[in-house]
Each structure stands twice: as C-alpha cells, then as structure tokens.
Amino acid sequence: MNKTFLLNGLRWMFIFLIAIVIVVYVYKRSILHNTIQSSIRTVAPDSTVVGIIQTHTTKSHDKIYRALYKTKEGTCFRASFERTTYTLIENQESPCQ
C-alpha cells in the first residue's frame, strides 16, 4: 500500500472528524440559546439575549447558566438558569455592559 495514500486518507478522516465536532458544538449551542431565549420570553416578552455564560458555579457549588438580556424598554437583567431544565432561578436588574 502506498504510504502517501494512507497519510492522505488519515488527514481527510481527521478533517472530517473536526468538522463533525464543530457541527455538533454549533447545534448544541443553538439549542441552548433558543431554550434560554424562550424561557426568558415567558418572563419578559420581546426581549433579546445579549450574552450567555455557560457555566457559573454558585457559592453552594451548583453549576448554573447565566444570561444577560435586554427588554424592549432598554432595561437589562441578569437571569440564572438550572443547567438541565433551563428553568429560571433568579432574575435581577443589571447594567447593560
């Protein structure tokens, strides 16, 4: 078997594997964003998510998601969500930065 052919095949398999990992990451990130967005919209309709911090550890060592969102009136809020069910735990006003 030709050594160049084998190395070419391994290179393309590696590139394909990296592409699959990127596609799965983007898909999971999209699901996270959409689920948190819909959960925020139940509290504040017509609001937009400014940013999501994926993992934040509380003082009791629970891992949660944090999201900063802006309402239609221009007020920003910081919301905390459970990691598995994406339910809203805490919601407080925050500066828009």
Coordinates of N, CA and C in Angstrom, one line a residue:
M1 N 0.8 -1.2 0.0 CA 0.0 0.0 0.0 C 0.9 1.2 0.0
N2 N 0.5 2.2 -0.7 CA 1.2 3.5 -0.8 C 1.1 4.3 0.4
K3 N 2.3 4.7 0.9 CA 2.3 5.5 2.2 C 1.6 6.8 2.0
T4 N 1.8 7.5 0.9 CA 1.2 8.8 0.7 C -0.4 8.7 0.7
F5 N -0.9 7.6 0.1 CA -2.3 7.4 0.0 C -2.9 7.2 1.4
L6 N -2.2 6.5 2.2 CA -2.6 6.2 3.6 C -2.6 7.5 4.4
L7 N -1.5 8.3 4.3 CA -1.5 9.6 5.0 C -2.5 10.6 4.6
N8 N -2.8 10.6 3.3 CA -3.9 11.4 2.7 C -5.2 11.0 3.3
G9 N -5.5 9.7 3.4 CA -6.7 9.2 3.9 C -6.9 9.6 5.4
L10 N -5.8 9.4 6.2 CA -5.9 9.8 7.6 C -6.1 11.3 7.8
R11 N -5.5 12.1 6.9 CA -5.6 13.5 7.0 C -7.1 13.9 6.8
W12 N -7.7 13.3 5.8 CA -9.1 13.7 5.5 C -10.0 13.1 6.5
M13 N -9.7 12.0 7.1 CA -10.5 11.5 8.2 C -10.5 12.4 9.4
F14 N -9.3 13.0 9.7 CA -9.1 13.9 10.8 C -9.9 15.2 10.5
I15 N -9.8 15.7 9.3 CA -10.5 16.9 9.0 C -12.0 16.7 9.1
F16 N -12.5 15.5 8.7 CA -13.9 15.2 8.7 C -14.4 15.1 10.2
L17 N -13.5 14.5 11.1 CA -13.9 14.4 12.5 C -14.0 15.8 13.1
I18 N -13.0 16.6 12.8 CA -13.1 18.0 13.4 C -14.3 18.7 12.9
A19 N -14.7 18.5 11.6 CA -15.9 19.2 11.1 C -17.1 18.7 11.8
I20 N -17.2 17.4 12.1 CA -18.3 16.9 12.9 C -18.4 17.4 14.3
V21 N -17.3 17.6 14.9 CA -17.2 18.2 16.3 C -17.7 19.6 16.2
I22 N -17.3 20.4 15.2 CA -17.8 21.8 15.1 C -19.3 21.8 14.9
V23 N -19.8 21.0 14.0 CA -21.2 21.0 13.7 C -22.0 20.6 15.0
V24 N -21.6 19.6 15.7 CA -22.3 19.2 17.0 C -22.3 20.4 18.0
Y25 N -21.1 21.0 18.1 CA -21.0 22.2 19.1 C -21.9 23.3 18.7
V26 N -22.0 23.6 17.4 CA -22.9 24.7 17.0 C -24.3 24.3 17.2
Y27 N -24.7 23.1 16.9 CA -26.1 22.6 17.1 C -26.5 22.7 18.6
K28 N -25.6 22.2 19.5 CA -25.9 22.3 20.9 C -26.0 23.7 21.5
R29 N -25.1 24.5 21.0 CA -25.1 26.0 21.4 C -26.4 26.6 20.9
S30 N -26.8 26.3 19.7 CA -28.1 26.9 19.2 C -29.3 26.4 20.0
I31 N -29.3 25.2 20.4 CA -30.4 24.7 21.2 C -30.4 25.4 22.6
L32 N -29.2 25.5 23.2 CA -29.0 26.2 24.5 C -29.6 27.7 24.3
H33 N -29.2 28.4 23.3 CA -29.6 29.8 23.1 C -31.1 29.9 22.9
N34 N -31.6 29.0 22.1 CA -33.1 29.0 21.8 C -33.9 28.7 23.1
T35 N -33.5 27.7 23.8 CA -34.2 27.3 25.0 C -34.2 28.4 26.1
I36 N -33.0 29.0 26.3 CA -32.9 30.1 27.3 C -33.7 31.3 26.8
Q37 N -33.7 31.6 25.5 CA -34.4 32.7 24.9 C -35.9 32.5 25.1
S38 N -36.4 31.3 24.9 CA -37.9 31.0 25.1 C -38.2 31.1 26.6
S39 N -37.3 30.7 27.5 CA -37.6 30.8 28.9 C -37.6 32.2 29.3
I40 N -36.8 33.1 28.8 CA -36.8 34.5 29.1 C -38.0 35.2 28.6
R41 N -38.5 34.8 27.4 CA -39.6 35.4 26.8 C -40.9 35.1 27.6
T42 N -40.9 34.1 28.4 CA -42.1 33.9 29.3 C -42.2 34.9 30.4
V43 N -41.0 35.4 30.8 CA -41.0 36.5 31.9 C -41.0 37.9 31.2
A44 N -40.3 38.1 30.1 CA -40.3 39.4 29.5 C -40.4 39.2 28.0
P45 N -41.6 39.3 27.5 CA -41.9 39.2 26.1 C -41.1 40.3 25.3
D46 N -40.7 40.0 24.1 CA -40.0 40.9 23.2 C -38.6 41.3 23.7
S47 N -38.0 40.5 24.5 CA -36.7 40.7 25.0 C -35.7 40.0 24.2
T48 N -34.4 40.4 24.2 CA -33.4 39.7 23.4 C -32.2 39.4 24.3
V49 N -31.6 38.2 24.1 CA -30.5 37.8 24.9 C -29.2 38.5 24.4
V50 N -28.5 39.1 25.3 CA -27.3 39.8 25.0 C -26.1 38.9 25.0
G51 N -26.1 38.0 26.1 CA -25.0 37.0 26.2 C -25.3 36.0 27.2
I52 N -24.7 34.8 27.0 CA -24.9 33.7 27.9 C -23.5 33.2 28.4
I53 N -23.4 33.1 29.7 CA -22.2 32.5 30.4 C -22.6 31.0 30.6
Q54 N -21.9 30.1 30.0 CA -22.4 28.7 30.1 C -22.3 28.1 31.5
T55 N -21.2 28.2 32.1 CA -21.1 27.6 33.4 C -20.7 28.6 34.5
H56 N -21.5 28.7 35.5 CA -21.1 29.6 36.6 C -21.4 28.8 37.8
T57 N -20.5 28.8 38.8 CA -20.6 28.0 40.0 C -21.1 28.9 41.1
T58 N -22.1 28.6 41.8 CA -22.6 29.4 42.9 C -21.8 29.1 44.2
K59 N -22.2 29.8 45.2 CA -21.5 29.5 46.5 C -21.7 28.1 47.0
S60 N -22.9 27.6 46.7 CA -23.2 26.2 47.1 C -22.6 25.1 46.2
H61 N -21.8 25.6 45.2 CA -21.1 24.7 44.2 C -22.1 24.1 43.2
D62 N -23.2 24.7 43.0 CA -24.2 24.3 42.0 C -23.8 25.0 40.7
K63 N -23.7 24.3 39.6 CA -23.4 24.9 38.3 C -24.7 25.3 37.6
I64 N -24.7 26.6 37.2 CA -25.9 27.1 36.5 C -25.4 27.9 35.3
Y65 N -26.4 28.3 34.4 CA -26.2 29.2 33.3 C -26.6 30.6 33.7
R66 N -25.9 31.6 33.2 CA -26.3 33.0 33.4 C -26.5 33.6 32.1
A67 N -27.5 34.4 32.0 CA -27.8 35.1 30.7 C -28.1 36.6 31.0
L68 N -27.6 37.4 30.2 CA -27.9 38.9 30.2 C -28.9 39.2 29.1
Y69 N -30.0 39.7 29.4 CA -31.0 40.1 28.4 C -31.5 41.5 28.5
K70 N -31.9 42.0 27.4 CA -32.4 43.4 27.3 C -33.9 43.4 27.0
T71 N -34.6 44.1 27.7 CA -36.1 44.2 27.4 C -36.3 45.3 26.3
K72 N -37.6 45.3 25.9 CA -38.0 46.3 24.8 C -37.8 47.7 25.3
E73 N -37.9 47.9 26.6 CA -37.8 49.3 27.2 C -36.4 49.7 27.3
G74 N -35.4 48.8 27.2 CA -34.0 49.1 27.2 C -33.3 48.8 28.6
T75 N -34.1 48.2 29.5 CA -33.5 47.8 30.8 C -32.9 46.4 30.6
C76 N -31.8 46.2 31.2 CA -31.1 44.9 31.2 C -31.3 44.1 32.5
F77 N -31.3 42.8 32.4 CA -31.5 41.9 33.5 C -30.5 40.8 33.4
R78 N -30.1 40.3 34.5 CA -29.2 39.1 34.6 C -30.1 37.9 35.2
A79 N -30.2 36.9 34.4 CA -31.0 35.8 34.8 C -30.2 34.5 35.0
S80 N -30.5 33.7 36.0 CA -29.8 32.5 36.3 C -30.8 31.3 36.0
F81 N -30.2 30.2 35.4 CA -31.0 29.1 35.0 C -30.3 27.8 35.5
E82 N -31.2 26.8 35.7 CA -30.7 25.5 36.0 C -30.0 24.9 34.8
R83 N -29.0 24.1 34.9 CA -28.3 23.5 33.8 C -29.1 22.5 33.0
T84 N -29.9 21.7 33.7 CA -30.6 20.6 33.0 C -31.9 21.0 32.4
T85 N -32.7 21.7 33.2 CA -34.1 22.0 32.7 C -34.2 23.4 32.2
Y86 N -33.2 24.3 32.3 CA -33.2 25.6 31.8 C -34.3 26.5 32.5
T87 N -34.7 26.1 33.7 CA -35.8 26.9 34.4 C -35.1 28.1 35.1
L88 N -35.8 29.2 35.1 CA -35.4 30.4 35.7 C -35.3 30.3 37.2
I89 N -34.1 30.6 37.8 CA -33.9 30.5 39.2 C -34.0 31.9 39.8
E90 N -33.3 32.9 39.2 CA -33.1 34.2 39.7 C -33.1 35.2 38.6
N91 N -33.7 36.4 38.9 CA -33.7 37.4 37.8 C -33.5 38.7 38.5
Q92 N -32.5 39.5 38.2 CA -32.2 40.8 38.8 C -31.7 41.8 37.8
E93 N -32.1 43.0 38.0 CA -31.6 44.1 37.1 C -30.1 44.2 37.1
S94 N -29.6 44.6 36.0 CA -28.1 44.6 35.8 C -27.8 45.7 34.8
P95 N -26.6 46.3 34.9 CA -26.2 47.3 33.9 C -26.0 46.6 32.5
C96 N -26.2 47.4 31.5 CA -26.1 46.8 30.1 C -24.7 46.9 29.6
Q97 N -23.8 46.1 30.1 CA -22.4 46.1 29.7 C -22.0 44.7 29.4

